Amino acid sequence: MAASNDILTDAFVDVCSALVARTPGFWRWLGDQEGACLQPNLERIDADRPVYICGLARSGSMVLLELLAANPETASHQYRDFPFVLAPFMWNRLLDQVPRAEQAPAERTHKDRLLVSAQSPESMQEPLWMHFFPSIQDESLSNVLDERTEHPAFEKFYNRRLQKMLYLRGGTRYLAKGN
């Protein structure tokens, strides 16, 4: 999808993804440091009434995400945030400094005729949740989160991530999807 002279080549993203997967604690720490540096800006942001899109794979949730993301009041993760979703502000600022070729939208790997670019909205929730709920993908365990579920550290962490997205993208409502 990326041009050969673009920092976001598939090979580069693969190497960075492996680095993040091998050192998750470091990236969480870096994301926390980013939050501390942005604290004066983030404390004024109310991550109120986030919008979540839920649907089965290939049910149209991506189309709905793109429609809602076109509203300037919404802020969502983008393809360009991956793999450094825990430190999106730093990563986006770095990307803004690197000269890159203009990238034409390309069809997603799902071969569903949906065209995406680095700026297209995308679901990036899973890496955030996995830091606090490492067994969330273990189908042999119940992963129900209900009104009895309490995890103050996660709640603080997650709210800070929503504030970062709102600060980075300039919206007032966080927008996410999950399948």
Short mmCIF file of N, CA and C in Angstrom, two decimals:
data_model
loop_
_atom_site.label_atom_id
_atom_site.label_comp_id
_atom_site.label_asym_id
_atom_site.label_seq_id
_atom_site.Cartn_x
_atom_site.Cartn_y
_atom_site.Cartn_z
N MET A 1 0.82 -1.19 0.00
CA MET A 1 0.00 0.00 0.00
C MET A 1 0.86 1.25 0.00
N ALA A 2 2.04 1.23 0.59
CA ALA A 2 2.86 2.43 0.70
C ALA A 2 3.88 2.47 -0.41
N ALA A 3 4.27 3.69 -0.79
CA ALA A 3 5.29 3.88 -1.80
C ALA A 3 6.64 3.43 -1.25
N SER A 4 7.55 3.04 -2.13
CA SER A 4 8.83 2.50 -1.67
C SER A 4 9.67 3.52 -0.93
N ASN A 5 9.46 4.81 -1.15
CA ASN A 5 10.23 5.83 -0.44
C ASN A 5 9.46 6.39 0.75
N ASP A 6 8.45 5.71 1.17
CA ASP A 6 7.60 6.14 2.28
C ASP A 6 8.04 5.42 3.55
N ILE A 7 8.07 6.12 4.66
CA ILE A 7 8.45 5.51 5.94
C ILE A 7 7.48 4.41 6.34
N LEU A 8 6.27 4.44 5.83
CA LEU A 8 5.27 3.46 6.22
C LEU A 8 5.21 2.27 5.26
N THR A 9 6.37 1.84 4.75
CA THR A 9 6.38 0.65 3.91
C THR A 9 5.97 -0.55 4.74
N ASP A 10 5.48 -1.58 4.07
CA ASP A 10 5.06 -2.79 4.78
C ASP A 10 6.19 -3.37 5.62
N ALA A 11 7.40 -3.40 5.07
CA ALA A 11 8.54 -3.98 5.80
C ALA A 11 8.83 -3.17 7.06
N PHE A 12 8.80 -1.85 6.96
CA PHE A 12 9.07 -1.00 8.12
C PHE A 12 8.00 -1.21 9.19
N VAL A 13 6.76 -1.24 8.79
CA VAL A 13 5.66 -1.44 9.74
C VAL A 13 5.78 -2.81 10.39
N ASP A 14 6.16 -3.83 9.62
CA ASP A 14 6.33 -5.17 10.18
C ASP A 14 7.43 -5.18 11.25
N VAL A 15 8.55 -4.53 10.98
CA VAL A 15 9.65 -4.47 11.95
C VAL A 15 9.19 -3.73 13.20
N CYS A 16 8.52 -2.60 13.02
CA CYS A 16 8.04 -1.82 14.17
C CYS A 16 7.00 -2.60 14.97
N SER A 17 6.13 -3.32 14.28
CA SER A 17 5.11 -4.13 14.96
C SER A 17 5.77 -5.20 15.82
N ALA A 18 6.80 -5.84 15.29
CA ALA A 18 7.51 -6.86 16.05
C ALA A 18 8.19 -6.24 17.27
N LEU A 19 8.75 -5.06 17.10
CA LEU A 19 9.39 -4.36 18.22
C LEU A 19 8.38 -4.06 19.32
N VAL A 20 7.23 -3.55 18.93
CA VAL A 20 6.18 -3.24 19.91
C VAL A 20 5.70 -4.51 20.61
N ALA A 21 5.53 -5.59 19.84
CA ALA A 21 5.05 -6.85 20.42
C ALA A 21 6.06 -7.43 21.43
N ARG A 22 7.35 -7.23 21.17
CA ARG A 22 8.37 -7.78 22.07
C ARG A 22 8.62 -6.92 23.30
N THR A 23 8.24 -5.66 23.25
CA THR A 23 8.52 -4.75 24.37
C THR A 23 7.28 -3.96 24.78
N PRO A 24 6.17 -4.62 25.10
CA PRO A 24 4.93 -3.90 25.39
C PRO A 24 5.02 -2.97 26.60
N GLY A 25 5.77 -3.38 27.60
CA GLY A 25 5.90 -2.53 28.79
C GLY A 25 6.54 -1.19 28.48
N PHE A 26 7.54 -1.21 27.61
CA PHE A 26 8.20 0.04 27.23
C PHE A 26 7.22 0.98 26.53
N TRP A 27 6.42 0.44 25.63
CA TRP A 27 5.50 1.30 24.86
C TRP A 27 4.39 1.84 25.75
N ARG A 28 3.96 1.05 26.71
CA ARG A 28 2.98 1.58 27.67
C ARG A 28 3.61 2.70 28.49
N TRP A 29 4.86 2.49 28.94
CA TRP A 29 5.58 3.52 29.69
C TRP A 29 5.73 4.78 28.84
N LEU A 30 6.12 4.63 27.57
CA LEU A 30 6.29 5.78 26.69
C LEU A 30 4.96 6.51 26.51
N GLY A 31 3.89 5.76 26.35
CA GLY A 31 2.57 6.38 26.24
C GLY A 31 2.19 7.14 27.49
N ASP A 32 2.56 6.60 28.66
CA ASP A 32 2.30 7.31 29.92
C ASP A 32 3.13 8.59 30.00
N GLN A 33 4.38 8.53 29.54
CA GLN A 33 5.23 9.73 29.54
C GLN A 33 4.66 10.79 28.60
N GLU A 34 4.17 10.34 27.46
CA GLU A 34 3.53 11.24 26.51
C GLU A 34 2.35 11.93 27.18
N GLY A 35 1.53 11.15 27.89
CA GLY A 35 0.38 11.72 28.61
C GLY A 35 0.80 12.73 29.65
N ALA A 36 1.89 12.44 30.37
CA ALA A 36 2.38 13.38 31.39
C ALA A 36 2.84 14.68 30.75
N CYS A 37 3.53 14.59 29.61
CA CYS A 37 3.98 15.80 28.91
C CYS A 37 2.81 16.63 28.39
N LEU A 38 1.74 15.96 28.00
CA LEU A 38 0.58 16.64 27.44
C LEU A 38 -0.46 17.01 28.51
N GLN A 39 -0.18 16.68 29.76
CA GLN A 39 -1.14 16.85 30.86
C GLN A 39 -1.86 18.19 30.85
N PRO A 40 -1.16 19.34 30.74
CA PRO A 40 -1.88 20.62 30.77
C PRO A 40 -2.93 20.74 29.66
N ASN A 41 -2.65 20.16 28.51
CA ASN A 41 -3.60 20.21 27.40
C ASN A 41 -4.72 19.18 27.57
N LEU A 42 -4.36 18.01 28.07
CA LEU A 42 -5.34 16.93 28.19
C LEU A 42 -6.35 17.15 29.31
N GLU A 43 -5.92 17.80 30.39
CA GLU A 43 -6.84 17.95 31.53
C GLU A 43 -8.04 18.82 31.19
N ARG A 44 -7.96 19.60 30.13
CA ARG A 44 -9.09 20.44 29.71
C ARG A 44 -10.04 19.69 28.77
N ILE A 45 -9.68 18.49 28.38
CA ILE A 45 -10.47 17.73 27.41
C ILE A 45 -11.36 16.72 28.13
N ASP A 46 -12.64 16.79 27.85
CA ASP A 46 -13.60 15.86 28.42
C ASP A 46 -13.90 14.78 27.38
N ALA A 47 -13.49 13.57 27.67
CA ALA A 47 -13.73 12.45 26.75
C ALA A 47 -15.13 11.90 26.99
N ASP A 48 -16.11 12.76 26.81
CA ASP A 48 -17.50 12.45 27.12
C ASP A 48 -18.21 11.83 25.92
N ARG A 49 -19.04 10.87 26.18
CA ARG A 49 -19.92 10.24 25.20
C ARG A 49 -19.18 9.73 23.96
N PRO A 50 -18.21 8.84 24.14
CA PRO A 50 -17.56 8.26 22.97
C PRO A 50 -18.57 7.48 22.14
N VAL A 51 -18.29 7.33 20.87
CA VAL A 51 -19.16 6.60 19.95
C VAL A 51 -18.45 5.32 19.55
N TYR A 52 -19.10 4.18 19.79
CA TYR A 52 -18.53 2.89 19.46
C TYR A 52 -19.39 2.20 18.41
N ILE A 53 -18.77 1.73 17.36
CA ILE A 53 -19.45 0.98 16.31
C ILE A 53 -19.11 -0.49 16.51
N CYS A 54 -20.13 -1.31 16.62
CA CYS A 54 -19.92 -2.75 16.81
C CYS A 54 -20.63 -3.49 15.69
N GLY A 55 -19.97 -4.47 15.13
CA GLY A 55 -20.58 -5.26 14.07
C GLY A 55 -19.71 -6.45 13.74
N LEU A 56 -20.29 -7.40 13.08
CA LEU A 56 -19.54 -8.55 12.62
C LEU A 56 -18.62 -8.13 11.48
N ALA A 57 -17.59 -8.91 11.26
CA ALA A 57 -16.68 -8.64 10.15
C ALA A 57 -17.46 -8.62 8.84
N ARG A 58 -17.12 -7.68 7.99
CA ARG A 58 -17.74 -7.45 6.66
C ARG A 58 -19.22 -7.10 6.77
N SER A 59 -19.64 -6.48 7.87
CA SER A 59 -21.05 -6.11 8.05
C SER A 59 -21.32 -4.66 7.66
N GLY A 60 -20.28 -3.93 7.27
CA GLY A 60 -20.46 -2.52 6.91
C GLY A 60 -19.98 -1.57 7.98
N SER A 61 -19.38 -2.09 9.04
CA SER A 61 -18.92 -1.22 10.12
C SER A 61 -17.84 -0.24 9.66
N MET A 62 -17.00 -0.66 8.71
CA MET A 62 -15.96 0.24 8.20
C MET A 62 -16.58 1.41 7.43
N VAL A 63 -17.59 1.12 6.65
CA VAL A 63 -18.27 2.18 5.90
C VAL A 63 -18.91 3.17 6.87
N LEU A 64 -19.56 2.66 7.91
CA LEU A 64 -20.16 3.53 8.92
C LEU A 64 -19.09 4.34 9.63
N LEU A 65 -17.96 3.71 9.96
CA LEU A 65 -16.85 4.42 10.59
C LEU A 65 -16.38 5.57 9.71
N GLU A 66 -16.21 5.32 8.43
CA GLU A 66 -15.75 6.37 7.52
C GLU A 66 -16.77 7.51 7.42
N LEU A 67 -18.05 7.17 7.39
CA LEU A 67 -19.09 8.21 7.33
C LEU A 67 -19.06 9.09 8.58
N LEU A 68 -18.99 8.46 9.75
CA LEU A 68 -18.96 9.23 11.00
C LEU A 68 -17.65 9.98 11.18
N ALA A 69 -16.55 9.40 10.73
CA ALA A 69 -15.24 10.06 10.86
C ALA A 69 -15.14 11.30 9.99
N ALA A 70 -15.98 11.41 8.98
CA ALA A 70 -15.97 12.61 8.14
C ALA A 70 -16.51 13.82 8.88
N ASN A 71 -17.21 13.59 9.98
CA ASN A 71 -17.71 14.68 10.81
C ASN A 71 -16.54 15.25 11.61
N PRO A 72 -16.27 16.56 11.51
CA PRO A 72 -15.12 17.14 12.21
C PRO A 72 -15.22 17.09 13.74
N GLU A 73 -16.38 16.76 14.27
CA GLU A 73 -16.53 16.65 15.72
C GLU A 73 -16.01 15.32 16.25
N THR A 74 -15.75 14.37 15.35
CA THR A 74 -15.26 13.06 15.80
C THR A 74 -13.75 12.97 15.64
N ALA A 75 -13.15 12.14 16.47
CA ALA A 75 -11.72 11.86 16.41
C ALA A 75 -11.52 10.37 16.57
N SER A 76 -10.78 9.78 15.66
CA SER A 76 -10.56 8.33 15.73
C SER A 76 -9.12 8.01 15.38
N HIS A 77 -8.75 6.78 15.70
CA HIS A 77 -7.44 6.31 15.27
C HIS A 77 -7.44 6.22 13.75
N GLN A 78 -6.25 6.30 13.18
CA GLN A 78 -6.07 6.17 11.75
C GLN A 78 -5.04 5.08 11.48
N TYR A 79 -5.01 4.60 10.25
CA TYR A 79 -4.03 3.59 9.88
C TYR A 79 -2.62 4.05 10.24
N ARG A 80 -2.34 5.33 10.10
CA ARG A 80 -0.99 5.84 10.36
C ARG A 80 -0.58 5.72 11.82
N ASP A 81 -1.52 5.51 12.73
CA ASP A 81 -1.20 5.38 14.15
C ASP A 81 -0.53 4.04 14.47
N PHE A 82 -0.70 3.07 13.61
CA PHE A 82 -0.16 1.73 13.85
C PHE A 82 1.30 1.67 13.44
N PRO A 83 2.16 1.06 14.21
CA PRO A 83 1.90 0.22 15.37
C PRO A 83 2.07 0.94 16.72
N PHE A 84 2.30 2.23 16.70
CA PHE A 84 2.60 2.95 17.94
C PHE A 84 1.35 3.59 18.53
N VAL A 85 0.29 2.80 18.69
CA VAL A 85 -0.99 3.32 19.17
C VAL A 85 -0.94 3.79 20.61
N LEU A 86 0.04 3.35 21.37
CA LEU A 86 0.14 3.78 22.77
C LEU A 86 0.78 5.15 22.91
N ALA A 87 1.46 5.62 21.88
CA ALA A 87 2.08 6.95 21.90
C ALA A 87 1.72 7.67 20.60
N PRO A 88 0.43 7.88 20.35
CA PRO A 88 0.00 8.42 19.06
C PRO A 88 0.47 9.85 18.79
N PHE A 89 0.56 10.66 19.81
CA PHE A 89 0.95 12.05 19.59
C PHE A 89 2.41 12.12 19.12
N MET A 90 3.29 11.43 19.83
CA MET A 90 4.71 11.43 19.44
C MET A 90 4.89 10.85 18.04
N TRP A 91 4.26 9.72 17.77
CA TRP A 91 4.41 9.06 16.49
C TRP A 91 3.89 9.95 15.35
N ASN A 92 2.75 10.58 15.54
CA ASN A 92 2.21 11.44 14.49
C ASN A 92 3.08 12.67 14.28
N ARG A 93 3.65 13.21 15.35
CA ARG A 93 4.54 14.37 15.20
C ARG A 93 5.80 13.97 14.44
N LEU A 94 6.32 12.78 14.72
CA LEU A 94 7.48 12.29 13.97
C LEU A 94 7.12 12.12 12.50
N LEU A 95 6.00 11.47 12.22
CA LEU A 95 5.58 11.28 10.83
C LEU A 95 5.41 12.61 10.10
N ASP A 96 4.93 13.61 10.81
CA ASP A 96 4.74 14.93 10.19
C ASP A 96 6.06 15.56 9.77
N GLN A 97 7.17 15.14 10.38
CA GLN A 97 8.49 15.71 10.08
C GLN A 97 9.23 14.96 8.97
N VAL A 98 8.77 13.76 8.66
CA VAL A 98 9.45 12.93 7.67
C VAL A 98 8.84 13.18 6.29
N PRO A 99 9.69 13.56 5.32
CA PRO A 99 9.15 13.75 3.97
C PRO A 99 8.64 12.41 3.42
N ARG A 100 7.42 12.44 2.94
CA ARG A 100 6.82 11.22 2.41
C ARG A 100 6.14 11.52 1.10
N ALA A 101 6.13 10.52 0.24
CA ALA A 101 5.44 10.65 -1.03
C ALA A 101 3.93 10.66 -0.80
N GLU A 102 3.22 11.39 -1.63
CA GLU A 102 1.76 11.37 -1.55
C GLU A 102 1.29 9.96 -1.85
N GLN A 103 0.41 9.48 -1.03
CA GLN A 103 -0.04 8.10 -1.14
C GLN A 103 -1.48 8.04 -1.63
N ALA A 104 -1.68 7.37 -2.72
CA ALA A 104 -3.04 7.19 -3.22
C ALA A 104 -3.73 6.10 -2.40
N PRO A 105 -5.02 6.26 -2.12
CA PRO A 105 -5.73 5.19 -1.40
C PRO A 105 -5.62 3.87 -2.16
N ALA A 106 -5.54 2.79 -1.41
CA ALA A 106 -5.42 1.45 -1.99
C ALA A 106 -6.45 0.53 -1.33
N GLU A 107 -6.78 -0.54 -2.03
CA GLU A 107 -7.76 -1.48 -1.49
C GLU A 107 -7.22 -2.16 -0.23
N ARG A 108 -8.10 -2.33 0.74
CA ARG A 108 -7.72 -3.02 1.98
C ARG A 108 -7.30 -4.45 1.68
N THR A 109 -6.56 -5.04 2.62
CA THR A 109 -6.11 -6.42 2.46
C THR A 109 -7.27 -7.41 2.42
N HIS A 110 -8.44 -6.99 2.89
CA HIS A 110 -9.62 -7.86 2.89
C HIS A 110 -10.18 -8.09 1.49
N LYS A 111 -9.68 -7.32 0.52
CA LYS A 111 -10.16 -7.41 -0.87
C LYS A 111 -11.66 -7.20 -0.94
N ASP A 112 -12.13 -6.14 -0.26
CA ASP A 112 -13.55 -5.84 -0.23
C ASP A 112 -13.89 -4.56 -1.00
N ARG A 113 -12.97 -4.09 -1.78
CA ARG A 113 -13.11 -2.90 -2.64
C ARG A 113 -13.19 -1.60 -1.85
N LEU A 114 -12.89 -1.62 -0.56
CA LEU A 114 -12.82 -0.39 0.22
C LEU A 114 -11.40 0.16 0.12
N LEU A 115 -11.30 1.42 -0.24
CA LEU A 115 -10.00 2.06 -0.39
C LEU A 115 -9.62 2.79 0.89
N VAL A 116 -8.38 2.62 1.31
CA VAL A 116 -7.90 3.28 2.52
C VAL A 116 -6.54 3.92 2.27
N SER A 117 -6.24 4.89 3.10
CA SER A 117 -4.92 5.54 3.08
C SER A 117 -4.43 5.61 4.53
N ALA A 118 -3.26 6.18 4.72
CA ALA A 118 -2.72 6.32 6.08
C ALA A 118 -3.63 7.17 6.95
N GLN A 119 -4.42 8.06 6.35
CA GLN A 119 -5.31 8.94 7.11
C GLN A 119 -6.71 8.37 7.29
N SER A 120 -6.96 7.19 6.79
CA SER A 120 -8.28 6.57 6.94
C SER A 120 -8.50 6.15 8.39
N PRO A 121 -9.73 6.29 8.89
CA PRO A 121 -10.01 5.84 10.26
C PRO A 121 -9.89 4.32 10.34
N GLU A 122 -9.47 3.85 11.49
CA GLU A 122 -9.32 2.40 11.67
C GLU A 122 -9.47 2.04 13.14
N SER A 123 -9.85 0.81 13.38
CA SER A 123 -9.99 0.31 14.74
C SER A 123 -8.62 -0.01 15.30
N MET A 124 -8.29 0.62 16.41
CA MET A 124 -7.00 0.37 17.07
C MET A 124 -7.22 0.10 18.56
N GLN A 125 -8.38 -0.39 18.91
CA GLN A 125 -8.72 -0.62 20.32
C GLN A 125 -7.98 -1.80 20.93
N GLU A 126 -7.81 -2.86 20.17
CA GLU A 126 -7.28 -4.10 20.72
C GLU A 126 -5.94 -3.95 21.44
N PRO A 127 -4.95 -3.27 20.86
CA PRO A 127 -3.68 -3.13 21.60
C PRO A 127 -3.84 -2.39 22.92
N LEU A 128 -4.78 -1.46 23.00
CA LEU A 128 -5.00 -0.74 24.25
C LEU A 128 -5.55 -1.67 25.33
N TRP A 129 -6.54 -2.47 24.97
CA TRP A 129 -7.18 -3.36 25.93
C TRP A 129 -6.24 -4.48 26.37
N MET A 130 -5.41 -4.97 25.47
CA MET A 130 -4.57 -6.13 25.77
C MET A 130 -3.53 -5.85 26.85
N HIS A 131 -3.18 -4.60 27.07
CA HIS A 131 -2.22 -4.29 28.13
C HIS A 131 -2.81 -4.56 29.51
N PHE A 132 -4.10 -4.44 29.64
CA PHE A 132 -4.74 -4.63 30.95
C PHE A 132 -5.52 -5.93 31.07
N PHE A 133 -5.89 -6.49 29.95
CA PHE A 133 -6.65 -7.73 29.93
C PHE A 133 -5.93 -8.72 29.00
N PRO A 134 -4.75 -9.22 29.41
CA PRO A 134 -3.93 -10.05 28.52
C PRO A 134 -4.60 -11.35 28.08
N SER A 135 -5.59 -11.82 28.81
CA SER A 135 -6.26 -13.07 28.42
C SER A 135 -7.52 -12.81 27.60
N ILE A 136 -7.68 -11.60 27.12
CA ILE A 136 -8.93 -11.23 26.45
C ILE A 136 -9.18 -12.05 25.18
N GLN A 137 -8.14 -12.61 24.59
CA GLN A 137 -8.33 -13.42 23.38
C GLN A 137 -8.37 -14.91 23.68
N ASP A 138 -8.31 -15.27 24.94
CA ASP A 138 -8.36 -16.68 25.33
C ASP A 138 -9.82 -17.11 25.39
N GLU A 139 -10.23 -17.89 24.40
CA GLU A 139 -11.63 -18.31 24.29
C GLU A 139 -12.04 -19.30 25.38
N SER A 140 -11.07 -19.86 26.10
CA SER A 140 -11.42 -20.80 27.16
C SER A 140 -11.81 -20.08 28.45
N LEU A 141 -11.62 -18.77 28.49
CA LEU A 141 -11.97 -17.97 29.67
C LEU A 141 -13.13 -17.04 29.36
N SER A 142 -13.89 -16.72 30.38
CA SER A 142 -14.95 -15.72 30.22
C SER A 142 -14.31 -14.34 30.23
N ASN A 143 -14.59 -13.57 29.23
CA ASN A 143 -14.05 -12.22 29.13
C ASN A 143 -15.16 -11.18 29.20
N VAL A 144 -16.23 -11.52 29.89
CA VAL A 144 -17.36 -10.60 30.04
C VAL A 144 -16.95 -9.46 30.96
N LEU A 145 -17.14 -8.26 30.48
CA LEU A 145 -16.93 -7.06 31.30
C LEU A 145 -18.31 -6.48 31.55
N ASP A 146 -18.75 -6.55 32.79
CA ASP A 146 -20.08 -6.05 33.11
C ASP A 146 -19.99 -5.02 34.23
N GLU A 147 -21.13 -4.70 34.83
CA GLU A 147 -21.17 -3.65 35.85
C GLU A 147 -20.35 -4.00 37.09
N ARG A 148 -20.02 -5.26 37.27
CA ARG A 148 -19.19 -5.66 38.42
C ARG A 148 -17.70 -5.53 38.13
N THR A 149 -17.35 -5.33 36.87
CA THR A 149 -15.94 -5.22 36.50
C THR A 149 -15.40 -3.87 36.95
N GLU A 150 -14.35 -3.93 37.72
CA GLU A 150 -13.68 -2.70 38.15
C GLU A 150 -12.20 -2.82 37.84
N HIS A 151 -11.67 -1.80 37.24
CA HIS A 151 -10.24 -1.77 36.93
C HIS A 151 -9.82 -0.31 36.85
N PRO A 152 -9.66 0.35 38.01
CA PRO A 152 -9.35 1.78 38.04
C PRO A 152 -8.13 2.17 37.20
N ALA A 153 -7.09 1.34 37.20
CA ALA A 153 -5.89 1.67 36.42
C ALA A 153 -6.22 1.69 34.93
N PHE A 154 -7.01 0.71 34.47
CA PHE A 154 -7.40 0.69 33.07
C PHE A 154 -8.29 1.88 32.74
N GLU A 155 -9.23 2.19 33.61
CA GLU A 155 -10.15 3.31 33.35
C GLU A 155 -9.38 4.61 33.19
N LYS A 156 -8.40 4.83 34.05
CA LYS A 156 -7.57 6.04 33.94
C LYS A 156 -6.77 6.03 32.64
N PHE A 157 -6.14 4.89 32.37
CA PHE A 157 -5.35 4.71 31.15
C PHE A 157 -6.20 4.95 29.91
N TYR A 158 -7.37 4.32 29.86
CA TYR A 158 -8.23 4.40 28.68
C TYR A 158 -8.76 5.82 28.48
N ASN A 159 -9.18 6.46 29.54
CA ASN A 159 -9.66 7.84 29.42
C ASN A 159 -8.56 8.75 28.88
N ARG A 160 -7.33 8.54 29.35
CA ARG A 160 -6.21 9.35 28.87
C ARG A 160 -5.99 9.12 27.38
N ARG A 161 -6.16 7.88 26.90
CA ARG A 161 -5.99 7.59 25.47
C ARG A 161 -7.05 8.30 24.65
N LEU A 162 -8.27 8.32 25.15
CA LEU A 162 -9.33 9.04 24.45
C LEU A 162 -9.02 10.53 24.40
N GLN A 163 -8.55 11.08 25.50
CA GLN A 163 -8.17 12.50 25.53
C GLN A 163 -7.06 12.78 24.52
N LYS A 164 -6.10 11.89 24.41
CA LYS A 164 -5.00 12.07 23.45
C LYS A 164 -5.53 12.13 22.02
N MET A 165 -6.45 11.22 21.70
CA MET A 165 -7.00 11.21 20.34
C MET A 165 -7.77 12.50 20.06
N LEU A 166 -8.54 12.96 21.03
CA LEU A 166 -9.29 14.20 20.86
C LEU A 166 -8.34 15.39 20.71
N TYR A 167 -7.27 15.39 21.47
CA TYR A 167 -6.28 16.47 21.36
C TYR A 167 -5.54 16.41 20.03
N LEU A 168 -5.13 15.22 19.64
CA LEU A 168 -4.37 15.04 18.40
C LEU A 168 -5.19 15.38 17.17
N ARG A 169 -6.45 14.94 17.14
CA ARG A 169 -7.26 15.10 15.94
C ARG A 169 -8.23 16.28 16.01
N GLY A 170 -8.40 16.87 17.18
CA GLY A 170 -9.21 18.07 17.28
C GLY A 170 -10.71 17.87 17.39
N GLY A 171 -11.18 16.68 17.63
CA GLY A 171 -12.61 16.46 17.75
C GLY A 171 -13.11 16.62 19.17
N THR A 172 -14.41 16.44 19.33
CA THR A 172 -15.02 16.50 20.66
C THR A 172 -15.64 15.16 21.07
N ARG A 173 -15.75 14.23 20.14
CA ARG A 173 -16.31 12.89 20.43
C ARG A 173 -15.35 11.84 19.87
N TYR A 174 -14.92 10.94 20.73
CA TYR A 174 -14.06 9.85 20.31
C TYR A 174 -14.90 8.84 19.55
N LEU A 175 -14.36 8.34 18.45
CA LEU A 175 -15.06 7.39 17.58
C LEU A 175 -14.20 6.15 17.41
N ALA A 176 -14.78 4.98 17.63
CA ALA A 176 -14.05 3.73 17.47
C ALA A 176 -14.98 2.65 16.96
N LYS A 177 -14.37 1.64 16.36
CA LYS A 177 -15.15 0.47 15.94
C LYS A 177 -14.41 -0.78 16.37
N GLY A 178 -15.17 -1.82 16.52
CA GLY A 178 -14.59 -3.12 16.83
C GLY A 178 -15.43 -4.20 16.20
N ASN A 179 -14.80 -5.26 15.79
CA ASN A 179 -15.53 -6.38 15.21
C ASN A 179 -15.41 -7.57 16.12
#
